[in-house]
Amino acid sequence: MKPASAEIRASFPFYAEDSRALRQLNLALRDAGAAVERTDTFRLLLHVTSEAELFARAVLRYGPDARPDAAGYGDGTGERFTVRVRADWVKKLEQVRDDLARKDIDVRRVDVARAVLHAPHDVKKLLRELGRFEAAFPDRRTRVERAKHRG
């Protein structure tokens, strides 16, 4: 079993609406001066969003009182978004999925992630969190980070 801090590759089937929501949030962060890619933005959202907020966003999007068109399934999968995520972030998504199932709301792990993508976000707050996030979880794909781990 991998430790909670281990990174794993995870794929999320995104519809066109999901890709657009992620792109718009990523552009908002870039316009505010952040040098982020879509994967960075998605990882940041998974990290800073609590289980309680994930649960609330999923209930609003997929619960019994949700608008019929709110789920936004579209015409099919637009892309398979693959990203390296921490095992504890995946566990958080799965815990929320299980909690929703206990309330008779049947969703997948990707649906919980999709719900947070479509939620309104405070870009200034995300920018503040981004600095701490990048310090705690540096991009291991850069030359500098790879050199640190080689010794």
PDB file of C-alpha atoms in Angstrom:
ATOM      1  CA  MET A   1       0.000   0.000   0.000  1.00  0.00           C
ATOM      2  CA  LYS A   2       1.329   3.417  -0.948  1.00  0.00           C
ATOM      3  CA  PRO A   3       1.748   6.122   1.684  1.00  0.00           C
ATOM      4  CA  ALA A   4      -0.771   8.970   1.642  1.00  0.00           C
ATOM      5  CA  SER A   5       1.917  11.336   0.401  1.00  0.00           C
ATOM      6  CA  ALA A   6       2.732   9.143  -2.621  1.00  0.00           C
ATOM      7  CA  GLU A   7       1.824  10.511  -6.008  1.00  0.00           C
ATOM      8  CA  ILE A   8      -0.127   8.358  -8.419  1.00  0.00           C
ATOM      9  CA  ARG A   9      -1.380   8.880 -11.938  1.00  0.00           C
ATOM     10  CA  ALA A  10      -5.127   9.308 -12.119  1.00  0.00           C
ATOM     11  CA  SER A  11      -7.325   9.842 -15.139  1.00  0.00           C
ATOM     12  CA  PHE A  12     -10.548  11.777 -15.128  1.00  0.00           C
ATOM     13  CA  PRO A  13     -12.910  11.632 -18.114  1.00  0.00           C
ATOM     14  CA  PHE A  14     -13.876  15.255 -18.669  1.00  0.00           C
ATOM     15  CA  TYR A  15     -16.722  16.520 -20.784  1.00  0.00           C
ATOM     16  CA  ALA A  16     -16.274  19.663 -22.855  1.00  0.00           C
ATOM     17  CA  GLU A  17     -17.942  21.711 -20.079  1.00  0.00           C
ATOM     18  CA  ASP A  18     -15.404  20.420 -17.535  1.00  0.00           C
ATOM     19  CA  SER A  19     -12.425  21.221 -19.731  1.00  0.00           C
ATOM     20  CA  ARG A  20     -13.834  24.701 -20.345  1.00  0.00           C
ATOM     21  CA  ALA A  21     -14.362  25.309 -16.599  1.00  0.00           C
ATOM     22  CA  LEU A  22     -10.805  24.209 -15.810  1.00  0.00           C
ATOM     23  CA  ARG A  23      -9.397  26.294 -18.663  1.00  0.00           C
ATOM     24  CA  GLN A  24     -11.285  29.406 -17.505  1.00  0.00           C
ATOM     25  CA  LEU A  25     -10.090  29.020 -13.914  1.00  0.00           C
ATOM     26  CA  ASN A  26      -6.535  28.390 -15.097  1.00  0.00           C
ATOM     27  CA  LEU A  27      -6.654  31.512 -17.281  1.00  0.00           C
ATOM     28  CA  ALA A  28      -8.006  33.567 -14.371  1.00  0.00           C
ATOM     29  CA  LEU A  29      -5.025  32.466 -12.265  1.00  0.00           C
ATOM     30  CA  ARG A  30      -2.604  33.179 -15.129  1.00  0.00           C
ATOM     31  CA  ASP A  31      -4.165  36.610 -15.713  1.00  0.00           C
ATOM     32  CA  ALA A  32      -3.567  37.311 -12.029  1.00  0.00           C
ATOM     33  CA  GLY A  33       0.131  36.558 -12.478  1.00  0.00           C
ATOM     34  CA  ALA A  34       0.442  32.860 -11.634  1.00  0.00           C
ATOM     35  CA  ALA A  35       2.569  30.650 -13.865  1.00  0.00           C
ATOM     36  CA  VAL A  36       0.331  27.584 -13.743  1.00  0.00           C
ATOM     37  CA  GLU A  37      -0.749  24.863 -16.122  1.00  0.00           C
ATOM     38  CA  ARG A  38      -4.137  23.145 -16.031  1.00  0.00           C
ATOM     39  CA  THR A  39      -2.687  20.226 -14.076  1.00  0.00           C
ATOM     40  CA  ASP A  40      -1.377  22.649 -11.424  1.00  0.00           C
ATOM     41  CA  THR A  41      -4.785  24.276 -11.095  1.00  0.00           C
ATOM     42  CA  PHE A  42      -6.573  20.941 -10.793  1.00  0.00           C
ATOM     43  CA  ARG A  43      -4.095  19.659  -8.192  1.00  0.00           C
ATOM     44  CA  LEU A  44      -4.465  22.915  -6.235  1.00  0.00           C
ATOM     45  CA  LEU A  45      -8.254  22.521  -6.173  1.00  0.00           C
ATOM     46  CA  LEU A  46      -8.003  18.952  -4.907  1.00  0.00           C
ATOM     47  CA  HIS A  47      -5.590  20.030  -2.193  1.00  0.00           C
ATOM     48  CA  VAL A  48      -7.340  23.135  -0.855  1.00  0.00           C
ATOM     49  CA  THR A  49     -10.935  21.919  -1.059  1.00  0.00           C
ATOM     50  CA  SER A  50     -12.071  20.219   2.139  1.00  0.00           C
ATOM     51  CA  GLU A  51     -14.144  17.040   2.198  1.00  0.00           C
ATOM     52  CA  ALA A  52     -17.080  19.046   3.535  1.00  0.00           C
ATOM     53  CA  GLU A  53     -16.903  21.504   0.646  1.00  0.00           C
ATOM     54  CA  LEU A  54     -16.484  18.703  -1.893  1.00  0.00           C
ATOM     55  CA  PHE A  55     -19.559  17.049  -0.413  1.00  0.00           C
ATOM     56  CA  ALA A  56     -21.576  20.281  -0.558  1.00  0.00           C
ATOM     57  CA  ARG A  57     -20.559  21.029  -4.162  1.00  0.00           C
ATOM     58  CA  ALA A  58     -21.467  17.496  -5.250  1.00  0.00           C
ATOM     59  CA  VAL A  59     -24.856  17.661  -3.507  1.00  0.00           C
ATOM     60  CA  LEU A  60     -25.612  20.962  -5.226  1.00  0.00           C
ATOM     61  CA  ARG A  61     -24.629  19.532  -8.600  1.00  0.00           C
ATOM     62  CA  TYR A  62     -25.969  15.966  -8.380  1.00  0.00           C
ATOM     63  CA  GLY A  63     -28.360  15.871  -5.420  1.00  0.00           C
ATOM     64  CA  PRO A  64     -32.128  15.481  -5.561  1.00  0.00           C
ATOM     65  CA  ASP A  65     -32.702  19.253  -5.705  1.00  0.00           C
ATOM     66  CA  ALA A  66     -30.174  19.882  -8.506  1.00  0.00           C
ATOM     67  CA  ARG A  67     -31.343  21.328 -11.797  1.00  0.00           C
ATOM     68  CA  PRO A  68     -31.765  18.572 -14.395  1.00  0.00           C
ATOM     69  CA  ASP A  69     -29.142  20.165 -16.656  1.00  0.00           C
ATOM     70  CA  ALA A  70     -26.681  20.892 -13.814  1.00  0.00           C
ATOM     71  CA  ALA A  71     -24.845  17.593 -14.136  1.00  0.00           C
ATOM     72  CA  GLY A  72     -23.637  18.707 -17.579  1.00  0.00           C
ATOM     73  CA  TYR A  73     -22.834  15.299 -19.008  1.00  0.00           C
ATOM     74  CA  GLY A  74     -22.730  16.671 -22.549  1.00  0.00           C
ATOM     75  CA  ASP A  75     -22.435  14.545 -25.663  1.00  0.00           C
ATOM     76  CA  GLY A  76     -19.680  12.290 -24.390  1.00  0.00           C
ATOM     77  CA  THR A  77     -16.186  12.443 -23.039  1.00  0.00           C
ATOM     78  CA  GLY A  78     -14.269  15.404 -24.385  1.00  0.00           C
ATOM     79  CA  GLU A  79     -10.883  14.326 -23.048  1.00  0.00           C
ATOM     80  CA  ARG A  80      -9.231  11.978 -20.626  1.00  0.00           C
ATOM     81  CA  PHE A  81      -7.443  14.315 -18.225  1.00  0.00           C
ATOM     82  CA  THR A  82      -4.504  12.465 -16.667  1.00  0.00           C
ATOM     83  CA  VAL A  83      -2.624  14.047 -13.790  1.00  0.00           C
ATOM     84  CA  ARG A  84      -0.291  13.036 -10.958  1.00  0.00           C
ATOM     85  CA  VAL A  85      -2.151  13.398  -7.671  1.00  0.00           C
ATOM     86  CA  ARG A  86      -1.417  12.471  -4.092  1.00  0.00           C
ATOM     87  CA  ALA A  87      -2.994   9.281  -2.845  1.00  0.00           C
ATOM     88  CA  ASP A  88      -4.652  11.174   0.012  1.00  0.00           C
ATOM     89  CA  TRP A  89      -6.427  13.488  -2.463  1.00  0.00           C
ATOM     90  CA  VAL A  90      -7.852  10.442  -4.251  1.00  0.00           C
ATOM     91  CA  LYS A  91      -8.863   9.018  -0.882  1.00  0.00           C
ATOM     92  CA  LYS A  92     -10.620  12.317  -0.103  1.00  0.00           C
ATOM     93  CA  LEU A  93     -12.610  12.081  -3.368  1.00  0.00           C
ATOM     94  CA  GLU A  94     -13.515   8.471  -2.630  1.00  0.00           C
ATOM     95  CA  GLN A  95     -14.577   9.301   0.933  1.00  0.00           C
ATOM     96  CA  VAL A  96     -16.919  11.996  -0.369  1.00  0.00           C
ATOM     97  CA  ARG A  97     -18.273   9.577  -2.983  1.00  0.00           C
ATOM     98  CA  ASP A  98     -18.991   7.056  -0.208  1.00  0.00           C
ATOM     99  CA  ASP A  99     -20.624   9.710   1.994  1.00  0.00           C
ATOM    100  CA  LEU A 100     -22.855  10.724  -0.921  1.00  0.00           C
ATOM    101  CA  ALA A 101     -23.803   7.082  -1.529  1.00  0.00           C
ATOM    102  CA  ARG A 102     -24.908   6.888   2.107  1.00  0.00           C
ATOM    103  CA  LYS A 103     -27.302   9.748   1.276  1.00  0.00           C
ATOM    104  CA  ASP A 104     -28.516   7.839  -1.808  1.00  0.00           C
ATOM    105  CA  ILE A 105     -26.683  10.127  -4.247  1.00  0.00           C
ATOM    106  CA  ASP A 106     -24.893   7.870  -6.708  1.00  0.00           C
ATOM    107  CA  VAL A 107     -21.818   9.561  -8.184  1.00  0.00           C
ATOM    108  CA  ARG A 108     -18.364   8.548  -9.293  1.00  0.00           C
ATOM    109  CA  ARG A 109     -15.057   9.920  -8.037  1.00  0.00           C
ATOM    110  CA  VAL A 110     -14.754  12.000 -11.205  1.00  0.00           C
ATOM    111  CA  ASP A 111     -18.181  13.541 -10.552  1.00  0.00           C
ATOM    112  CA  VAL A 112     -16.982  14.865  -7.193  1.00  0.00           C
ATOM    113  CA  ALA A 113     -13.956  16.404  -8.921  1.00  0.00           C
ATOM    114  CA  ARG A 114     -16.172  17.805 -11.687  1.00  0.00           C
ATOM    115  CA  ALA A 115     -18.449  19.431  -9.108  1.00  0.00           C
ATOM    116  CA  VAL A 116     -15.568  21.425  -7.625  1.00  0.00           C
ATOM    117  CA  LEU A 117     -14.423  22.498 -11.106  1.00  0.00           C
ATOM    118  CA  HIS A 118     -17.798  24.089 -11.774  1.00  0.00           C
ATOM    119  CA  ALA A 119     -18.069  25.780  -8.386  1.00  0.00           C
ATOM    120  CA  PRO A 120     -17.419  29.513  -8.111  1.00  0.00           C
ATOM    121  CA  HIS A 121     -13.854  30.222  -6.972  1.00  0.00           C
ATOM    122  CA  ASP A 122     -12.201  33.181  -5.282  1.00  0.00           C
ATOM    123  CA  VAL A 123      -9.150  33.698  -7.490  1.00  0.00           C
ATOM    124  CA  LYS A 124      -7.390  35.906  -4.927  1.00  0.00           C
ATOM    125  CA  LYS A 125      -7.761  33.209  -2.274  1.00  0.00           C
ATOM    126  CA  LEU A 126      -6.506  30.548  -4.688  1.00  0.00           C
ATOM    127  CA  LEU A 127      -3.476  32.733  -5.483  1.00  0.00           C
ATOM    128  CA  ARG A 128      -2.628  32.949  -1.772  1.00  0.00           C
ATOM    129  CA  GLU A 129      -2.971  29.188  -1.444  1.00  0.00           C
ATOM    130  CA  LEU A 130      -0.927  28.624  -4.606  1.00  0.00           C
ATOM    131  CA  GLY A 131       2.280  29.955  -3.044  1.00  0.00           C
ATOM    132  CA  ARG A 132       1.998  27.570  -0.100  1.00  0.00           C
ATOM    133  CA  PHE A 133       0.958  24.744  -2.411  1.00  0.00           C
ATOM    134  CA  GLU A 134       3.949  25.180  -4.726  1.00  0.00           C
ATOM    135  CA  ALA A 135       6.323  25.257  -1.754  1.00  0.00           C
ATOM    136  CA  ALA A 136       4.816  22.103  -0.250  1.00  0.00           C
ATOM    137  CA  PHE A 137       4.361  20.220  -3.548  1.00  0.00           C
ATOM    138  CA  PRO A 138       7.002  21.355  -6.045  1.00  0.00           C
ATOM    139  CA  ASP A 139       6.701  20.221  -9.640  1.00  0.00           C
ATOM    140  CA  ARG A 140       9.034  17.223  -9.725  1.00  0.00           C
ATOM    141  CA  ARG A 141       9.232  17.403 -13.513  1.00  0.00           C
ATOM    142  CA  THR A 142      11.541  20.433 -13.451  1.00  0.00           C
ATOM    143  CA  ARG A 143      15.290  19.969 -13.812  1.00  0.00           C
ATOM    144  CA  VAL A 144      16.001  21.507 -10.422  1.00  0.00           C
ATOM    145  CA  GLU A 145      13.590  19.173  -8.618  1.00  0.00           C
ATOM    146  CA  ARG A 146      14.833  16.093 -10.480  1.00  0.00           C
ATOM    147  CA  ALA A 147      18.407  16.981  -9.511  1.00  0.00           C
ATOM    148  CA  LYS A 148      17.419  17.274  -5.823  1.00  0.00           C
ATOM    149  CA  HIS A 149      16.011  13.741  -5.842  1.00  0.00           C
ATOM    150  CA  ARG A 150      18.970  12.208  -7.647  1.00  0.00           C
ATOM    151  CA  GLY A 151      21.253  13.233  -4.847  1.00  0.00           C
TER     152      GLY A 151
END
